[in-house]
PDB file of C-alpha atoms in Angstrom:
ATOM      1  CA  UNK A   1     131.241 167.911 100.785  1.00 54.00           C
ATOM      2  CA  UNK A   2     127.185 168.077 101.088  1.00 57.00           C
ATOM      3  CA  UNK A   3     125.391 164.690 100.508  1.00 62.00           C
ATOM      4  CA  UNK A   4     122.432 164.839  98.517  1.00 56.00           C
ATOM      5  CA  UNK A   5     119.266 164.166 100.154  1.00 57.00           C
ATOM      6  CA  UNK A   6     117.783 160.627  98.917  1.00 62.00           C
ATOM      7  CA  UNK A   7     115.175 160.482  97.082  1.00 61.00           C
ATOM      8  CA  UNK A   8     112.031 159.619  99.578  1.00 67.00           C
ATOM      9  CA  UNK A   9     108.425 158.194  98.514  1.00 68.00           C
ATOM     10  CA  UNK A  10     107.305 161.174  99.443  1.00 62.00           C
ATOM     11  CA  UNK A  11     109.359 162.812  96.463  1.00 57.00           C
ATOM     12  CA  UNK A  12     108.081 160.027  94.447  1.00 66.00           C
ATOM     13  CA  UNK A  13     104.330 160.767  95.787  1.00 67.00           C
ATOM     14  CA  UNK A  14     104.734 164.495  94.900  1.00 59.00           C
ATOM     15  CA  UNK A  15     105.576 163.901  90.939  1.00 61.00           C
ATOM     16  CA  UNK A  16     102.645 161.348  90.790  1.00 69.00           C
ATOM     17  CA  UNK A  17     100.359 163.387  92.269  1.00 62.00           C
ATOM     18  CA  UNK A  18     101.619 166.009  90.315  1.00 57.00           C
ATOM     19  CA  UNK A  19     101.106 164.013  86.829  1.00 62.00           C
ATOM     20  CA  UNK A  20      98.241 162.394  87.856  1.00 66.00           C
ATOM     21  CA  UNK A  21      96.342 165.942  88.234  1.00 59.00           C
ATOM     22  CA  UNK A  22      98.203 167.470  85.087  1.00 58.00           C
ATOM     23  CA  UNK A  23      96.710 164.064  83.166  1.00 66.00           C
ATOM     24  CA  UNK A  24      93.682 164.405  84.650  1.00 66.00           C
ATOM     25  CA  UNK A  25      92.808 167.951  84.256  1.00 59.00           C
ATOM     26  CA  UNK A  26      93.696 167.283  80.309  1.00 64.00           C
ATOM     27  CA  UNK A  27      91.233 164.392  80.124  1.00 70.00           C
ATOM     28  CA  UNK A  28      88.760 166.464  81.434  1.00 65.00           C
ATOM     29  CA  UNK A  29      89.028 169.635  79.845  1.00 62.00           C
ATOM     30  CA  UNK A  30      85.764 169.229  77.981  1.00 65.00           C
ATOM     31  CA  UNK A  31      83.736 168.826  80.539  1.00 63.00           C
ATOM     32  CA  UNK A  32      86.359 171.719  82.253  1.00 55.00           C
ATOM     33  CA  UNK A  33      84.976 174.046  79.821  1.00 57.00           C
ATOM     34  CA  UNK A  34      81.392 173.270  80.536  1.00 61.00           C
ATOM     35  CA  UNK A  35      82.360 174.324  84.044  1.00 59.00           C
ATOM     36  CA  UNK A  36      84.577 176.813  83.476  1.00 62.00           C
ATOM     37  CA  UNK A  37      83.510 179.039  86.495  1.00 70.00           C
ATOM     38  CA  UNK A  38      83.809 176.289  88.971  1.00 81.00           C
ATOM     39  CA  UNK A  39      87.474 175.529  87.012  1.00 84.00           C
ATOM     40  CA  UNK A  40      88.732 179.037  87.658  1.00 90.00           C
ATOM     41  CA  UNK A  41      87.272 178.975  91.045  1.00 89.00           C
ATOM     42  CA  UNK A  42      89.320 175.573  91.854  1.00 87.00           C
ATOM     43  CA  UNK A  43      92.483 177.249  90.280  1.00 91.00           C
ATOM     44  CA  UNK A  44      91.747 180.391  92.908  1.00 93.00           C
ATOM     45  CA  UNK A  45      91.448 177.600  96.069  1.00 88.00           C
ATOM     46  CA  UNK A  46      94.372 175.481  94.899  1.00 86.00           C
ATOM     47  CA  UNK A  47      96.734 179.004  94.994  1.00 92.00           C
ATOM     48  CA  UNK A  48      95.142 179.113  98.348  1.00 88.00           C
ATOM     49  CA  UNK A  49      95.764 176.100  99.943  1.00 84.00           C
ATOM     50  CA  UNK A  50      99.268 175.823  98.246  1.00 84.00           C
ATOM     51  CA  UNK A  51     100.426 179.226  99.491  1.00 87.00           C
ATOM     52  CA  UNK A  52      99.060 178.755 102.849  1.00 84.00           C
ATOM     53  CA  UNK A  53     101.370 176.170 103.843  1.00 78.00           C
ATOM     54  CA  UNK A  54     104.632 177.684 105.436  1.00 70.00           C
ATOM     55  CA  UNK A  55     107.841 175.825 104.229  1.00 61.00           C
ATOM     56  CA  UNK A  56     105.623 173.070 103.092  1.00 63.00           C
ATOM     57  CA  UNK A  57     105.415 172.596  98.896  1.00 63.00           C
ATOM     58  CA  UNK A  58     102.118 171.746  97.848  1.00 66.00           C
ATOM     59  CA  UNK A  59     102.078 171.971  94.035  1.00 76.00           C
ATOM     60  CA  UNK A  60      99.399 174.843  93.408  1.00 85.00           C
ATOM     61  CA  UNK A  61     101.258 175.802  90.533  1.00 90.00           C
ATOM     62  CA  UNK A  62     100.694 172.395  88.533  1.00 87.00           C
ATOM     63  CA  UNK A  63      96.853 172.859  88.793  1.00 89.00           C
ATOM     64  CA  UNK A  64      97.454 176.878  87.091  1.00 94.00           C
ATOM     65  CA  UNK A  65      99.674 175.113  84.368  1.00 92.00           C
ATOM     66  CA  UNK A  66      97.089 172.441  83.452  1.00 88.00           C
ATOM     67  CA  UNK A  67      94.057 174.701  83.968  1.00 92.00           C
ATOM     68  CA  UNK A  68      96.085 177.345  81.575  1.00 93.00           C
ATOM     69  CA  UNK A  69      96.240 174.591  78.688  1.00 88.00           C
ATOM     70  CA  UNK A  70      92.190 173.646  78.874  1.00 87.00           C
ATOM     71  CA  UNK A  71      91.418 177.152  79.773  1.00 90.00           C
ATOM     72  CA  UNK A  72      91.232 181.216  79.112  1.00 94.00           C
ATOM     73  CA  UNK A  73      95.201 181.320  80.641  1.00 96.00           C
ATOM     74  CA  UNK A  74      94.952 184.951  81.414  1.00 97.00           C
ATOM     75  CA  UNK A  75      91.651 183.910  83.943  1.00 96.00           C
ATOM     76  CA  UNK A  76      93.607 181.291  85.187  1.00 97.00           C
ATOM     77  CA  UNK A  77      96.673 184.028  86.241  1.00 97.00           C
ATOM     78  CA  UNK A  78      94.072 186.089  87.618  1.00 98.00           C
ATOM     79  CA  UNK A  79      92.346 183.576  90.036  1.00 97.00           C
ATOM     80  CA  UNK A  80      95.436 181.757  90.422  1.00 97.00           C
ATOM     81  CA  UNK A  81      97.079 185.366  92.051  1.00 98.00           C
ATOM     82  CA  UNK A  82      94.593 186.599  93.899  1.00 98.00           C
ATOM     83  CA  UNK A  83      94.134 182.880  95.951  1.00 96.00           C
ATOM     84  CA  UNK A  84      97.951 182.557  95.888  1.00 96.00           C
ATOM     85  CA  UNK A  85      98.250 185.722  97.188  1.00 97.00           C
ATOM     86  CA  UNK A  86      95.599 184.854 100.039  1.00 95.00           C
ATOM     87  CA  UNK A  87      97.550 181.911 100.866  1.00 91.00           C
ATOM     88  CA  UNK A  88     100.523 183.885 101.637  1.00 92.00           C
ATOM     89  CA  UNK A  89      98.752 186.181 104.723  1.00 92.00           C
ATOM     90  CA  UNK A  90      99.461 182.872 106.740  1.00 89.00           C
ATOM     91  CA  UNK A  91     103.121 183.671 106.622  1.00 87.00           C
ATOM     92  CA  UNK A  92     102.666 186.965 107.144  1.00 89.00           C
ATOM     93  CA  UNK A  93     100.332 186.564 110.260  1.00 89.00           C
ATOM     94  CA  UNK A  94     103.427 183.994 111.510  1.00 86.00           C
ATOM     95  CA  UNK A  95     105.777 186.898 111.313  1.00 85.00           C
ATOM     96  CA  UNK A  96     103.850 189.401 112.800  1.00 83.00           C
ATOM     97  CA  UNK A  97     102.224 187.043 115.673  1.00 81.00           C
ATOM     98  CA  UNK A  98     106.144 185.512 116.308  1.00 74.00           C
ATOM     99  CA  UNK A  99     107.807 189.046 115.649  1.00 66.00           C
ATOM    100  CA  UNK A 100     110.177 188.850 119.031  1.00 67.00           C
ATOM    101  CA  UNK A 101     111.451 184.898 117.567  1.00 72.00           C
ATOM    102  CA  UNK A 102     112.699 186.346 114.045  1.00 70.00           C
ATOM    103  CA  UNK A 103     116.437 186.703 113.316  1.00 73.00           C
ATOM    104  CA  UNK A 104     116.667 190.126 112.618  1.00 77.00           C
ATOM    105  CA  UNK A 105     120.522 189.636 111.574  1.00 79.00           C
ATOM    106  CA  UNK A 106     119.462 187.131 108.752  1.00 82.00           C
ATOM    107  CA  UNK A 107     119.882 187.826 105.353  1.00 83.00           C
ATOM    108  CA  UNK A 108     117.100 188.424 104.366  1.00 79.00           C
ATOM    109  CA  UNK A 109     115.793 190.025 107.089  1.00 83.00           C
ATOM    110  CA  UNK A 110     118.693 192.802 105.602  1.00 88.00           C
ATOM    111  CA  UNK A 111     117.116 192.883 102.094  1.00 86.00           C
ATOM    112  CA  UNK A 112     113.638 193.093 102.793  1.00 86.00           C
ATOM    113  CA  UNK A 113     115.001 196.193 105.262  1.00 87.00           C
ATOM    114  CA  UNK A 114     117.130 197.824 102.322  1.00 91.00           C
ATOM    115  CA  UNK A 115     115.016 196.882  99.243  1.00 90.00           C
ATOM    116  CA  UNK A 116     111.159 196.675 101.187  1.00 88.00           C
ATOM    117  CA  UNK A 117     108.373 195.434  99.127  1.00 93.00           C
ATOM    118  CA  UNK A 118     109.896 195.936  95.842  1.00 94.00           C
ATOM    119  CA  UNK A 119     112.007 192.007  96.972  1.00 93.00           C
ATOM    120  CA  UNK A 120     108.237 190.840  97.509  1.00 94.00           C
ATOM    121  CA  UNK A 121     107.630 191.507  94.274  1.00 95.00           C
ATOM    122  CA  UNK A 122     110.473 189.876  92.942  1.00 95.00           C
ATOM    123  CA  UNK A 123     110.761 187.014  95.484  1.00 94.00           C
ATOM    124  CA  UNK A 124     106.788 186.452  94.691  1.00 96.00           C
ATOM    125  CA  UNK A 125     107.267 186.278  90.529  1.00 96.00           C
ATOM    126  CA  UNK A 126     110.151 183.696  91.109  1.00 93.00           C
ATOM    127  CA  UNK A 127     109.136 180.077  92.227  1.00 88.00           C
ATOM    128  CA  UNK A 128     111.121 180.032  95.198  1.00 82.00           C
ATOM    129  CA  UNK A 129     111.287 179.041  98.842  1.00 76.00           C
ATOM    130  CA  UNK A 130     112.334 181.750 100.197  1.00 79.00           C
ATOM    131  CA  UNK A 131     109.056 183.759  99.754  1.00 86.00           C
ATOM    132  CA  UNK A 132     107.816 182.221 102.577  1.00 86.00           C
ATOM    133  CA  UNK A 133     110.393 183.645 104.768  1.00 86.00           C
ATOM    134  CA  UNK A 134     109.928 187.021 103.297  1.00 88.00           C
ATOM    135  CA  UNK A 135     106.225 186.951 104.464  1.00 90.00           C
ATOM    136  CA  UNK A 136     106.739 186.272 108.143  1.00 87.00           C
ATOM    137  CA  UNK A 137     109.701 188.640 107.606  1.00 88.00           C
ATOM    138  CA  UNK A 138     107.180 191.279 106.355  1.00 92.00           C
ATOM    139  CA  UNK A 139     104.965 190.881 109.010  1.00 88.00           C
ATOM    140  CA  UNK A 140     107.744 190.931 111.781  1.00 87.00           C
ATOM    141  CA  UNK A 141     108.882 193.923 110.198  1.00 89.00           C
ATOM    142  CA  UNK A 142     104.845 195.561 110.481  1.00 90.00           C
ATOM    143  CA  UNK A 143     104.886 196.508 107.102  1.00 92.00           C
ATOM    144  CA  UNK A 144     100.878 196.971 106.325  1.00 93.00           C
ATOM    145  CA  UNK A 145      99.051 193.858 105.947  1.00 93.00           C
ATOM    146  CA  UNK A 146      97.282 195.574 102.830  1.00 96.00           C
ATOM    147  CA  UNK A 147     100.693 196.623 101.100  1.00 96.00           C
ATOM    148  CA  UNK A 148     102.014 193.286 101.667  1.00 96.00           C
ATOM    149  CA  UNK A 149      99.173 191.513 100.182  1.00 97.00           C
ATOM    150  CA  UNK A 150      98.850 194.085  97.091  1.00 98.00           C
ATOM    151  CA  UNK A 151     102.703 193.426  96.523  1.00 97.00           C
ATOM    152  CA  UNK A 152     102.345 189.996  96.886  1.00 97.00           C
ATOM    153  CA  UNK A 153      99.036 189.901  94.623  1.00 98.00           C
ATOM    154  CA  UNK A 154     100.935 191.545  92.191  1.00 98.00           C
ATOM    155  CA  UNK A 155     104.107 189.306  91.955  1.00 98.00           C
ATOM    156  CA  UNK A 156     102.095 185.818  92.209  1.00 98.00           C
ATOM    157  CA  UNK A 157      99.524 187.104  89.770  1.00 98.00           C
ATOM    158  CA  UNK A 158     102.589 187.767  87.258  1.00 98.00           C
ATOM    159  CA  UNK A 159     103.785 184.178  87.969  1.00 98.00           C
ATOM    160  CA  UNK A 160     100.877 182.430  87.527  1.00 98.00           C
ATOM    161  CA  UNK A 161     100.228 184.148  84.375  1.00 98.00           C
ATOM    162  CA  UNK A 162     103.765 182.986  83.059  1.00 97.00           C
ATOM    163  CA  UNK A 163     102.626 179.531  84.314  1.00 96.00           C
ATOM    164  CA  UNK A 164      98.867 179.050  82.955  1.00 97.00           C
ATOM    165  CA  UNK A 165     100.548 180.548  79.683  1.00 96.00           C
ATOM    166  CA  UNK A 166     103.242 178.251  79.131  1.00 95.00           C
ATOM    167  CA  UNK A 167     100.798 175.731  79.690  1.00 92.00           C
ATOM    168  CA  UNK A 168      98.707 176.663  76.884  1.00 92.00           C
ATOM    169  CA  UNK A 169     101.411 177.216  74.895  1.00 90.00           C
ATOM    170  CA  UNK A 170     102.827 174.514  75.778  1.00 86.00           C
ATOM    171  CA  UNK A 171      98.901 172.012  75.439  1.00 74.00           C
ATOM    172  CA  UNK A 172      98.969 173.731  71.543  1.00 76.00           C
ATOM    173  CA  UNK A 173     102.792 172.599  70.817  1.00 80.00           C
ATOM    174  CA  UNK A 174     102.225 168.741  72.087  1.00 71.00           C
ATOM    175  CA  UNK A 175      98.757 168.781  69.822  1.00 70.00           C
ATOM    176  CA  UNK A 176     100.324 169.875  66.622  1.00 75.00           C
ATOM    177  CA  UNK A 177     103.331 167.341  67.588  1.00 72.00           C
ATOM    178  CA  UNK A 178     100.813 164.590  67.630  1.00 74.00           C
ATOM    179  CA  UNK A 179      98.540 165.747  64.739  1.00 72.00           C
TER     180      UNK A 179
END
């Protein structure tokens, strides 16, 4: 039977930081507003750095569900996408830098063979781990750096649309709870 990893500060850490930029982003969504360029431009470098980490979670995805409740949501998709999207040439670069080190008899190394960037797609709408894999699989496998990034703009720009909208959505149902 599998033991369940323990729950670590660093978990801990991760939901406060989490809450604490959700809470603050709310508190400051007039002044947000004001600044609305620089907002959408933060959304755009949050996707960034967040996507740019390789097997590390940073919670990009929080910022585009805050922003998305204090914002234009569909803006906040947009900019969110495109940086997200960004982020993910770091995995791709991995696999095409560390082609000879990649497992070629892995699973996924198999799908992203039969299915190509059509699993991108999908793996990059879905919040998931394993998109990271699928970049430095892409880039092992020299598919284009331009198709990967266009099918990976495409599938993170879906998800963070989903995101910054259920965060508005989501912003309007809590208000008319408390009104």
């Amino acid at each position: 039977m599998r033991e369940r990893p323990a729950f670590s500060w660093q978990h801990g850490a991760a939901i406060l930081l989490a809450v604490g930029i959700t809470v603050a982003i709310y508190l400051l969504r007039d002044s947000l507003t004001r600044f609305s360029e620089l907002a959408y431009a933060g959304a755009f470098l949050a996707m960034i750095v967040g996507n740019a980490t390789i097997l590390l979670p940073v919670p990009g995805l929080i910022v585009i569900f805050a922003l998305g409740g204090t914002l234009q949501p569909v803006w906040v998709g947009l900019a969110g996408g495109a940086g997200a999207a960004l982020g993910e040439m770091t995995g791709y670069a991995a696999g095409f830098g560390g082609s000879p080190m990649i497992d070629k008899e892995s699973p996924l190394y198999e799908w992203m063979a039969r299915f190509g960037l059509a699993l991108v797609i999908v793996l990059a709408i879905i919040p998931n781990p394993f998109f990271d894999a699928a970049g430095v699989i892409a880039g092992a496998m020299r598919i284009t750096w331009w198709q990967f990034l266009l099918t990976a703009w495409l599938g993170k720009t879906i998800q963070a649309l989903l995101v910054a909208l259920a965060g508005a959505y989501s912003l309007q149902w809590v208000e008319s709870l408390l009104s």
